[in-house]
XYZ file of C-alpha atoms in Angstrom:
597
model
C 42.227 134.059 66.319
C 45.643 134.918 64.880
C 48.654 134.436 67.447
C 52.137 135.410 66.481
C 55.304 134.242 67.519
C 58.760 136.608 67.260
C 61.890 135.028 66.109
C 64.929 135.247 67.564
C 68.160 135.718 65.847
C 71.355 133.694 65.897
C 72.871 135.508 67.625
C 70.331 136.495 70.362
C 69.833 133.064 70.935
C 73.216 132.092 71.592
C 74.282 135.642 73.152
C 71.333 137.211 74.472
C 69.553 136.441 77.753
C 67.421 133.434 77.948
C 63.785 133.397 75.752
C 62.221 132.212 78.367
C 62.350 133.402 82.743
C 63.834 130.044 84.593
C 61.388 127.962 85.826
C 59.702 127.781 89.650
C 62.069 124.084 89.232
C 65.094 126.553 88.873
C 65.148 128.593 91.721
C 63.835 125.521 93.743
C 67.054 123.992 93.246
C 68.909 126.818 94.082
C 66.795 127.587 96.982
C 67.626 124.248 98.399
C 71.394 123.866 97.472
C 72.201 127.186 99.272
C 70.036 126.387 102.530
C 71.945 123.385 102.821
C 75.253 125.202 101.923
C 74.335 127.532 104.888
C 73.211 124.845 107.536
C 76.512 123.066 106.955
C 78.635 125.883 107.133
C 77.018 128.337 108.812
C 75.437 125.478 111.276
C 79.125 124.436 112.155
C 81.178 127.422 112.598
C 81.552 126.845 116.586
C 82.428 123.538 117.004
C 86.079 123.325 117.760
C 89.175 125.396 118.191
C 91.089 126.951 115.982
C 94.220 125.643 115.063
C 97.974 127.116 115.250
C 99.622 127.694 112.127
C 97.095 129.594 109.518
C 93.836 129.736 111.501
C 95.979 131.204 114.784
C 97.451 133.753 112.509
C 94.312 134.861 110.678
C 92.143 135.189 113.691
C 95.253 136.663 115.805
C 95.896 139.163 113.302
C 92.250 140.392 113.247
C 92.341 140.784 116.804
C 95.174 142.591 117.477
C 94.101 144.918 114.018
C 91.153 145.913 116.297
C 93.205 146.505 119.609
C 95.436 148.303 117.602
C 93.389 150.261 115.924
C 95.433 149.833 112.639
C 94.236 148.232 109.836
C 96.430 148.350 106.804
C 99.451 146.408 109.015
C 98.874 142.870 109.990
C 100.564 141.693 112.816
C 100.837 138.592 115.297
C 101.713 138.854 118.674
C 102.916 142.512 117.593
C 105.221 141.718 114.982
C 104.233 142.455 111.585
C 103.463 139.453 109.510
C 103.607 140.362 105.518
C 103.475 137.031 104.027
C 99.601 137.509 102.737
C 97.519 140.556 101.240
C 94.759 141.873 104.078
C 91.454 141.514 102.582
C 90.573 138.162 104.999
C 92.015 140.100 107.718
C 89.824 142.679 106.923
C 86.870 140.353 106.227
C 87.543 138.948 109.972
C 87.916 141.981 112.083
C 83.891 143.125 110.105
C 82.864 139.702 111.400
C 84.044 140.292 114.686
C 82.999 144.570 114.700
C 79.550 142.509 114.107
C 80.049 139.328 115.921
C 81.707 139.556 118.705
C 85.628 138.455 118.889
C 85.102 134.507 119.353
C 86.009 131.553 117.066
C 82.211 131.349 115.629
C 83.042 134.723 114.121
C 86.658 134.430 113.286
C 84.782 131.131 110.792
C 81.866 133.719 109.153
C 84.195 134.890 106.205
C 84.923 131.798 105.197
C 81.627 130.210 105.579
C 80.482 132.710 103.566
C 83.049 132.092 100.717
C 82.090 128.145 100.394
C 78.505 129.329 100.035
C 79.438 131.777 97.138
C 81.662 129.415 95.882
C 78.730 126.789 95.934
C 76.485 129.370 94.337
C 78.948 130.396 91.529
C 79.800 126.649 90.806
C 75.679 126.147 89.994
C 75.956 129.610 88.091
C 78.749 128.191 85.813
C 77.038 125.073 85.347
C 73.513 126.361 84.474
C 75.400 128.455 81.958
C 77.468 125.910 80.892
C 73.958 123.548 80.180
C 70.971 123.951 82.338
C 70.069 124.120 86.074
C 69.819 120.332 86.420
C 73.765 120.667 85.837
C 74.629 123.469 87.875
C 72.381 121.849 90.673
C 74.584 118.369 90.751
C 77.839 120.313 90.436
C 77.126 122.501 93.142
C 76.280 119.488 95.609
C 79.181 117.647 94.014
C 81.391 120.503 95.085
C 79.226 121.094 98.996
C 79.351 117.446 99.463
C 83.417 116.386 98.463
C 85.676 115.267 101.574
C 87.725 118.160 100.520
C 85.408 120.652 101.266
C 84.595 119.770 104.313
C 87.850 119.732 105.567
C 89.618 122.859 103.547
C 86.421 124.655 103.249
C 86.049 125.437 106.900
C 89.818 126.203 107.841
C 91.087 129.927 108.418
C 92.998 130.519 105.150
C 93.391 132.288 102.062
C 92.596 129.275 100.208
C 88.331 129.361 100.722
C 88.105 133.270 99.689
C 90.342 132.893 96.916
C 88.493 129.495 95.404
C 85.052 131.771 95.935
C 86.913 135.319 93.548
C 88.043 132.622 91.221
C 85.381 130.731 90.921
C 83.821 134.426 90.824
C 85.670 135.968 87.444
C 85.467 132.675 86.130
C 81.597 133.258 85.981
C 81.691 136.576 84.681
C 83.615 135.676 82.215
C 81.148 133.280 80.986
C 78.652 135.546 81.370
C 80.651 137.720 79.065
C 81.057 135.406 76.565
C 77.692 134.434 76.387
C 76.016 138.084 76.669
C 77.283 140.832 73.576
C 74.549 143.313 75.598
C 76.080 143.241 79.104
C 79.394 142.028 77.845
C 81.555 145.033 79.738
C 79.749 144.919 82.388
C 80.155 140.826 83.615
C 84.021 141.529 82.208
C 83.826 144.556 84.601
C 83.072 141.629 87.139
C 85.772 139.393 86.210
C 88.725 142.495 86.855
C 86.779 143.333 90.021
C 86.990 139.092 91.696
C 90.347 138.804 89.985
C 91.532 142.037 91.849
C 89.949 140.853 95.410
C 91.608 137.555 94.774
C 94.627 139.256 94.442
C 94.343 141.097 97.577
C 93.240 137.656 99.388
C 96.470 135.966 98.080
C 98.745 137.291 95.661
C 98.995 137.926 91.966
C 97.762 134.780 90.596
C 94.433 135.971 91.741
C 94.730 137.138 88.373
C 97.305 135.409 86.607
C 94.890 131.794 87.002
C 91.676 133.098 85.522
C 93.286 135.058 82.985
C 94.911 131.740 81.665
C 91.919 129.811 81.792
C 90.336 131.930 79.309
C 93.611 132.969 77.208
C 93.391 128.984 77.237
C 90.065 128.508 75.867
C 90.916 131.677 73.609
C 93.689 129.532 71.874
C 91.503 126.485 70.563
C 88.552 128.487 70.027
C 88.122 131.220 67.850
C 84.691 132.436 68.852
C 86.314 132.834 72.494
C 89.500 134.688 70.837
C 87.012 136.770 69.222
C 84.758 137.724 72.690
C 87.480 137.892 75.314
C 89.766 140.674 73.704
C 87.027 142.596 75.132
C 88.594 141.784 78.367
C 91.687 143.443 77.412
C 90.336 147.068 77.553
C 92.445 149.550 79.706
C 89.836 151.137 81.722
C 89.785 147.443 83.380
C 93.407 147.508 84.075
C 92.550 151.086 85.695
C 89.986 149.470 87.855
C 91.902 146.500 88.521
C 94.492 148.888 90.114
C 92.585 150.957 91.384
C 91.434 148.181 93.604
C 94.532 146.466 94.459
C 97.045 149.448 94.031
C 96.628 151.678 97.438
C 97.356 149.007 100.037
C 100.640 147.459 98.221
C 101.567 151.245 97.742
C 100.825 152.128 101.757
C 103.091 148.720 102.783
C 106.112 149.401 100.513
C 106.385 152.947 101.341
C 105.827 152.189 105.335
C 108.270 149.306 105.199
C 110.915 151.404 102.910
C 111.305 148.160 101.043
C 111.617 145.269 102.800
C 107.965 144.338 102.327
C 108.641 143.283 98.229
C 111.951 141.520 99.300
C 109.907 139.537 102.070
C 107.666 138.536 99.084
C 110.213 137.670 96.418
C 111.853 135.310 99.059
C 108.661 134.099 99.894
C 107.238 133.016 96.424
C 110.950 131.758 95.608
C 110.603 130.018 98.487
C 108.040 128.097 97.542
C 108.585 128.089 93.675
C 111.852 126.430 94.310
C 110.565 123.993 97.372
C 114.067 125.526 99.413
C 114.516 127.835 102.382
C 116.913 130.703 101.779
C 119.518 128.856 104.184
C 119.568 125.780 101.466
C 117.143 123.541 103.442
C 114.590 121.893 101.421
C 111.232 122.046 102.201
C 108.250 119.809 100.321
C 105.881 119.410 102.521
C 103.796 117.523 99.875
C 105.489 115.421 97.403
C 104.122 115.676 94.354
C 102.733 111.794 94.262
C 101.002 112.078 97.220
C 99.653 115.529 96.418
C 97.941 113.828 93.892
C 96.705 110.455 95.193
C 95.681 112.698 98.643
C 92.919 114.298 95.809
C 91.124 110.473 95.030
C 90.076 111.083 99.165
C 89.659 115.324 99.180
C 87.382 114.337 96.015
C 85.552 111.227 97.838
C 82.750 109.852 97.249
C 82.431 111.167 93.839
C 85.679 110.112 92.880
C 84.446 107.049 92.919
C 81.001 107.606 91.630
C 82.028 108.291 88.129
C 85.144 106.126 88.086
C 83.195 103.390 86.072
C 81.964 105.501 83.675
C 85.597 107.002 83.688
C 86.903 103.032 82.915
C 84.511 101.119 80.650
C 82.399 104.011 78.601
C 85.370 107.171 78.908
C 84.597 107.858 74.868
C 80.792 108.392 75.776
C 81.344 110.537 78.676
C 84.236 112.715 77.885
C 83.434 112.826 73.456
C 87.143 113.707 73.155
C 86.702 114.161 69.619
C 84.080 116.832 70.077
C 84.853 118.611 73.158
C 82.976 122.207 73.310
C 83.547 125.284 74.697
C 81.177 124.229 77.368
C 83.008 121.095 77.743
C 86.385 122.487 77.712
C 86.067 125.271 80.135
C 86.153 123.214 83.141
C 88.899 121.337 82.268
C 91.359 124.230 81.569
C 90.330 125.962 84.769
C 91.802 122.621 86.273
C 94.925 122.384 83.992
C 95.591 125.837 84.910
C 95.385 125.291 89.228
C 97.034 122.051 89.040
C 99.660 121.966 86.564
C 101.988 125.030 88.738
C 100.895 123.642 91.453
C 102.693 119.801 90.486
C 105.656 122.177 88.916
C 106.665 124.244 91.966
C 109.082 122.413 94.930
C 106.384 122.758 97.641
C 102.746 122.481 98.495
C 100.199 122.002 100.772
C 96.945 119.257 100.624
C 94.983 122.926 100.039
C 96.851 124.529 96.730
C 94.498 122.868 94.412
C 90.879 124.070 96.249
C 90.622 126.885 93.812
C 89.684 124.529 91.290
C 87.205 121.608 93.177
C 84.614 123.352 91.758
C 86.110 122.818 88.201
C 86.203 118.628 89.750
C 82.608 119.424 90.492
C 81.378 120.729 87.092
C 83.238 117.577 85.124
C 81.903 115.369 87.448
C 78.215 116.272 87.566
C 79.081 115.991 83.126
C 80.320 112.668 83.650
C 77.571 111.252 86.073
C 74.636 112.986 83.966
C 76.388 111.439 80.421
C 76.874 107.834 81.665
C 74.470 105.543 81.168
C 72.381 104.282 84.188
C 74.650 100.397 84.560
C 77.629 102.803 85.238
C 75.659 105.448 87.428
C 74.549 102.525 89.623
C 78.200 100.804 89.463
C 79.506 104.169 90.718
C 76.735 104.126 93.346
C 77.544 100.549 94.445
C 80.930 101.201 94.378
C 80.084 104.403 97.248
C 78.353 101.960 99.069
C 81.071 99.131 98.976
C 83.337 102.214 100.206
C 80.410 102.908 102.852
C 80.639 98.757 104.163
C 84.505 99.098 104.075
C 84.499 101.984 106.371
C 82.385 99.935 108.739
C 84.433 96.814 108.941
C 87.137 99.036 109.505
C 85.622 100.930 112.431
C 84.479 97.405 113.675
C 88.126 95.504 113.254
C 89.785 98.947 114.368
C 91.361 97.098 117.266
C 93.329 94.898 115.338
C 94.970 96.892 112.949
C 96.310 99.130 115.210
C 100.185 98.329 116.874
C 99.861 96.806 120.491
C 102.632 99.292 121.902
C 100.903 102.695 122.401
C 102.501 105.710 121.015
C 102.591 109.211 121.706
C 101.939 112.430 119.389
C 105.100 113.780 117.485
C 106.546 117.112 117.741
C 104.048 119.742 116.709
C 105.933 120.918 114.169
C 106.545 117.983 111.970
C 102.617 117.010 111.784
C 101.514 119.972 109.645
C 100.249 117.970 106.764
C 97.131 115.528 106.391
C 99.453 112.396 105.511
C 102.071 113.114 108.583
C 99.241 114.147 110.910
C 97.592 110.626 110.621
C 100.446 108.392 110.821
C 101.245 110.417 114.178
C 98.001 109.370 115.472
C 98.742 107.438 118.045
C 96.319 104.340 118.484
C 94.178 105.618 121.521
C 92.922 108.775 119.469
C 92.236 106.397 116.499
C 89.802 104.201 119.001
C 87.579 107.305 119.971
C 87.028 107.589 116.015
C 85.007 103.882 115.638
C 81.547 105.397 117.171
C 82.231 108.693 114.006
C 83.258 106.053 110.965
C 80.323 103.618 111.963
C 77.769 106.552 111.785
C 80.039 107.889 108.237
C 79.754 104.071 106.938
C 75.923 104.032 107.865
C 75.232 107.231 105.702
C 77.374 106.368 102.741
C 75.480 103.293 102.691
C 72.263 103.841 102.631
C 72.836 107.217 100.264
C 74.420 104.740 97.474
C 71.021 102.348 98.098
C 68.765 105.458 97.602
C 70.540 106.597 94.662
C 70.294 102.560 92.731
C 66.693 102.521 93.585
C 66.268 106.491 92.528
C 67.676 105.368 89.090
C 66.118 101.904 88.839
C 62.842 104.160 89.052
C 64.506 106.673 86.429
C 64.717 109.471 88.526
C 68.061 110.556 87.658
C 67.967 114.062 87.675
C 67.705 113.782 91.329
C 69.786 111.023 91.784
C 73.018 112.249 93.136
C 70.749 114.117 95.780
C 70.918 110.643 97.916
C 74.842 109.909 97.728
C 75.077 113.600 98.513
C 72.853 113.049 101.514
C 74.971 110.415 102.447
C 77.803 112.656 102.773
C 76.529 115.064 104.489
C 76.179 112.583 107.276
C 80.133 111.529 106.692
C 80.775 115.046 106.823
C 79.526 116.477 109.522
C 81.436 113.171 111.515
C 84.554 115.245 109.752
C 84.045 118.041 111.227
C 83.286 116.355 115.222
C 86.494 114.281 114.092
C 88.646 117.375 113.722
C 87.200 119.623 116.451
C 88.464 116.288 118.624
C 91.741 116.596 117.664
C 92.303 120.181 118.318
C 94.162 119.924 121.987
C 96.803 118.412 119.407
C 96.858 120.855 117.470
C 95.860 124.425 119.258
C 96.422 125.990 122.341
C 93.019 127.107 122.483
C 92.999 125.079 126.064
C 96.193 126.298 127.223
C 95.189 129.829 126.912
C 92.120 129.557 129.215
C 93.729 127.756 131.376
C 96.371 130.697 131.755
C 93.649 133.693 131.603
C 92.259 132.681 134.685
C 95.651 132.461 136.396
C 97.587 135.746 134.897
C 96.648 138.007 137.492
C 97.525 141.525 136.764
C 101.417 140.769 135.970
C 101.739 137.281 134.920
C 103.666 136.533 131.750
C 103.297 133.905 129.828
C 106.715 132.699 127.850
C 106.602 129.998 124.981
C 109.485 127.670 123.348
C 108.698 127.570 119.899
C 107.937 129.347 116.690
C 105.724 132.323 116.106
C 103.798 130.424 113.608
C 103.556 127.087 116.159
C 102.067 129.563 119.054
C 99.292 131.222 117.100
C 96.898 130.205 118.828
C 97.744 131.227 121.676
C 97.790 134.948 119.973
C 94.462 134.753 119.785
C 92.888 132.598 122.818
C 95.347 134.174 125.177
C 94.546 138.011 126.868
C 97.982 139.411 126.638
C 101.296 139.050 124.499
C 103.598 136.203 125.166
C 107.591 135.694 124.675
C 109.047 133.039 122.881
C 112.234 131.094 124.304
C 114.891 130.023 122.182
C 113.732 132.145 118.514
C 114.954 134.497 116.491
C 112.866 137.482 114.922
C 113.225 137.217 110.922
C 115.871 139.963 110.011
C 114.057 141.298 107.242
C 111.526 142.859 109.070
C 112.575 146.192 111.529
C 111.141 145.650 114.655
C 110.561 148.296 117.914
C 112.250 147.698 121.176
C 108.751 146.582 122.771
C 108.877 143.597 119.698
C 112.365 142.647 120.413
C 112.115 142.137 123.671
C 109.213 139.382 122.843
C 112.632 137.170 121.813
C 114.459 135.651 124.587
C 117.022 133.696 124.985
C 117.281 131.007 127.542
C 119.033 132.792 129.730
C 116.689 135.691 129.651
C 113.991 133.029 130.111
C 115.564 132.307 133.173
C 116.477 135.541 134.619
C 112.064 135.962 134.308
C 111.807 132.864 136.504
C 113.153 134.914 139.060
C 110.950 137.876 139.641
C 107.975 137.682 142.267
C 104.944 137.235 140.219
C 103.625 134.146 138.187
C 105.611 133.332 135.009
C 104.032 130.056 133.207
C 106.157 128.199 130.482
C 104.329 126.241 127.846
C 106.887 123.633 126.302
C 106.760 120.318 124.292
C 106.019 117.210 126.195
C 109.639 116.162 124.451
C 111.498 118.891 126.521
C 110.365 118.358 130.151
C 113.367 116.331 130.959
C 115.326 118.936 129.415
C 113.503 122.253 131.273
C 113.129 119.871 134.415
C 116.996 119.436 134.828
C 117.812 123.007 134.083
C 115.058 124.414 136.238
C 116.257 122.485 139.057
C 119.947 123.179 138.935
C 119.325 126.918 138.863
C 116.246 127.499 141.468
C 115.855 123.535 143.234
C 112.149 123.228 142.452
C 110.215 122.583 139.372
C 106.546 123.026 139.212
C 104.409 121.403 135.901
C 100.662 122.443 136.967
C 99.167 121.482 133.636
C 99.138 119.371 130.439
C 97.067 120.283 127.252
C 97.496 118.007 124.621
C 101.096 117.751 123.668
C 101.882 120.247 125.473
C 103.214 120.966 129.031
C 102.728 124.699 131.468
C 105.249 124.673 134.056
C 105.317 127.808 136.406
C 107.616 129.428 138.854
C 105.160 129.352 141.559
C 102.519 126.077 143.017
């Protein structure tokens, strides 16, 4: 019997779809890294309030979209806000059409954008090697500190890292496939375009110059990508992006690209338009903060980083594959460090690029680093649970108090604010975190001693999962601090028909309350930004003190939510003017005072 085999050309092997389907091994792996994507994410979305600042806006926004019945014109509390493009606000307000209006739903857009991104990241990296790699890197990525924490706040931030991470595969794709080459390039105008409607124009600007990167030092990718350049993608890509940027400038009559030049300069130059700076994140600790968003496997590869670097890096023959991952990262991080202000978030766009290298390094080392890295999670894993047990003694005897809301908006300033009593009800959450880390790092040494290293990061990615999910309790136990999730409940079932609810403080500070609260709200003491033209009915949402007081006054409730720094303040001016004062709650940091017992 005679049995013939075809041959493949060059180029069909390197272009062309695979020989050979994947493997049942394949879509195992898969299988299992996007169950456990979903019960993390998915699993989690109702534990906890949502904060003020970006979540309160987001959700707010949605809200009021739906009340309103307008969609194109997000707004919070009624006035517009034009700082972002819509497409989470629109993602939100399907969510809730489907959902319900709650906090669960207001968290389904971006659960689903970790799980793409967690899908696209094992994508890149089966394309980039084999499904082995894109399996580790997309744990790597599902199972960093980071992600836990970013990748389950209301922001921009999750979307966008899920459209990059997006065009960045279809790109590849591209590259790799002559056949379907216009289509997956197709793909890569289509995410860069969404990402551009999620946050602004370097939705395409970032993976453009990862691959105009890529195009410079190799000529096989200079040759491919000018396929990207085709003008029938710039038609799509405006096609996409172009109507609602059209609708806002013509309905705002300008202002709306003035309030975005002065926002980007903003941040470009790190300086408010009155002179003040503003760096919310030096650039030092923007960096060091990424050895803990990237923990544990930071440290998992940092001996194989330190005594074998040559072996696992090759920097002498560094491949496409190889160098891909790298300038996606070069690209996020380097404006990032050059602009005057950031955020802990600016660089999630490219964890999965972290993820990708790391999963290279760990598979590359040999097995005395792999289980130096894994002892070294575990040593991390014992020092977590001395800490938790010696907690007591580190902290200062005198007992402090949280700051001013508004000057804790970062991870670094947030935890030295924590005042000592709120770092006590943490020991029962780092003992459990130090328990999984642990035994994860003694799973993965024994998993490699038996030379089962395909499989062994599975076990320190266990162990994190455990750490994580004591992340997530951790923050949902903070959030009186930070929301006024509480406050509003409180006041829903004491409103009446005709209460009114006045806050001291700044749009962004009481966002929240936009969304937890039943009606609008006032705020004391602020001034509507002058660039944007408000109504009467959104003026009047501005009072001055005076005005606060004259609402004191009328018959019906009026409750004041204020800063536990400005009772004595409100107290003394409350009682000079009307002889009583009345404080009938306390939520968190902040204090409801009414006109009435």
């Amino acid at each position: 019997m005679v049995t013939s085999t075809g041959t493949l050309s060059i180029e069909e092997t390197f272009l062309g779809p695979q020989a050979l389907p994947p493997p049942p091994t394949r879509h195992a792996l898969f299988a299992i890294l996007i169950a456990l994507a979903v019960l993390l994410h998915f699993g989690t979305i109702g534990i906890g309030d949502l904060y003020s600042e970006t979540e309160g806006q987001y959700a707010a926004a949605a809200r009021e979209m739906i009340q309103s019945d307008q969609y194109l014109l997000p707004t919070n509390d009624s006035i517009p806000r034009l700082q972002k493009p819509p497409l989470l606000y629109w993602l939100i307000v399907a969510s809730y059409k489907v959902f319900g209006t709650n906090t669960a739903a207001t968290r389904v857009p971006i659960a689903f954008s970790v799980v793409a991104t967690v899908a696209f990241t094992f994508l890149i990296g089966e394309r980039l090697a084999d499904f082995w790699r894109g399996f580790a890197a997309g744990l790597i990525y599902l199972t960093l500190t980071g992600t836990f924490i970013f990748g389950r706040i209301v922001m921009p931030e999750p979307l966008f890292a899920a459209l990059f991470a997006g065009a960045i595969y279809c790109g590849l794709a591209g590259f790799q496939q002559r056949h379907q080459r216009r289509a997956w390039f197709a793909g890569f105008w289509i995410c860069a375009a969404l990402a551009c409607l999620t946050k602004g124009p370097h939705g395409l600007l970032f993976p453009a110059a990862t691959f105009a990167a890529l195009a410079i030092f190799y000529r096989e990718a200079r040759m491919r990508f000018r396929t990207l350049l085709w003008w029938p993608y710039l038609l799509l890509f405006l096609a996409i992006i172009g109507p609602w940027y059209l609708w806002i400038e013509i309905h705002f009559d300008g202002p709306f690209h003035r309030i975005v030049a002065e926002e980007w300069i903003k941040h470009l130059l790190g300086r408010y338009p009155n002179g003040n700076w503003y760096d919310d994140v030096p650039r030092w600790q923007f960096l060091a903060s990424h050895i803990a968003w990237w923990f544990p496997w930071s440290l998992a590869i940092l001996p194989a980083l330190i005594f074998s670097w040559r072996r696992v890096i090759r920097p002498r023959e560094i491949t496409f594959q190889d160098a891909l991952p790298t300038a996606w990262a070069i690209v996020v991080l380097a404006p990032v460090l050059a602009i005057g202000q950031r955020q802990d978030y600016y660089a999630l766009s490219m964890f999965s690029a972290f993820a990708l290298w790391a999963a290279t390094i760990f598979e590359r080392a040999p097995n005395s680093l792999r289980n130096l890295g894994a002892a070294t999670v575990g040593l991390a894993g014992i020092a977590i649970g001395l800490i938790a047990v010696a907690l007591p003694q580190f902290l200062p005897k005198n007992e402090s108090e949280w700051g001013e809301t508004n000057l804790r908006w970062t991870a670094w300033k947030a935890l030295a604010d924590m005042p000592a009593s709120t770092w006590l009800h943490f020991r029962p959450l780092l003992t459990i975190a130090a328990v999984g880390l642990f035994t994860g790092a003694i799973i993965t040494v024994y998993l490699l001693r038996r030379g089962r290293e395909k499989i062994a990061t599975v076990s320190i990615a266990l162990g994190m999962v455990v750490v994580g999910l004591c992340i997530i309790s951790g923050i949902a136990r903070i959030a009186p601090f930070f929301s006024l999730a509480e406050a509003a409940r409180f006041l829903n079932s004491r409103l009446g028909t005709n209460g009114q609810v006045l806050f001291e403080g700044p749009p962004d500070i009481a966002s929240s309350l936009g969304f937890y609260l039943e009606r609008k709200f006032a705020m004391v003491n602020q001034e509507p930004d002058p660039r944007i033209p408000l109504t009467p009915d959104q003026r009047s949402l501005f009072l001055e003190e005076k005005a606060a007081l004259e609402q004191w006054r009328v018959p019906h409730p009026v409750f004041l939510i204020i800063e536990e720094d400005r009772v004595v303040y409100w107290r003394g001016l409350l009682v000079q003017h009307f002889h009583v004062y009345h404080q009938v709650a306390s939520f968190g940091t902040y204090i409801i005072l009414s006109n009435q017992m």
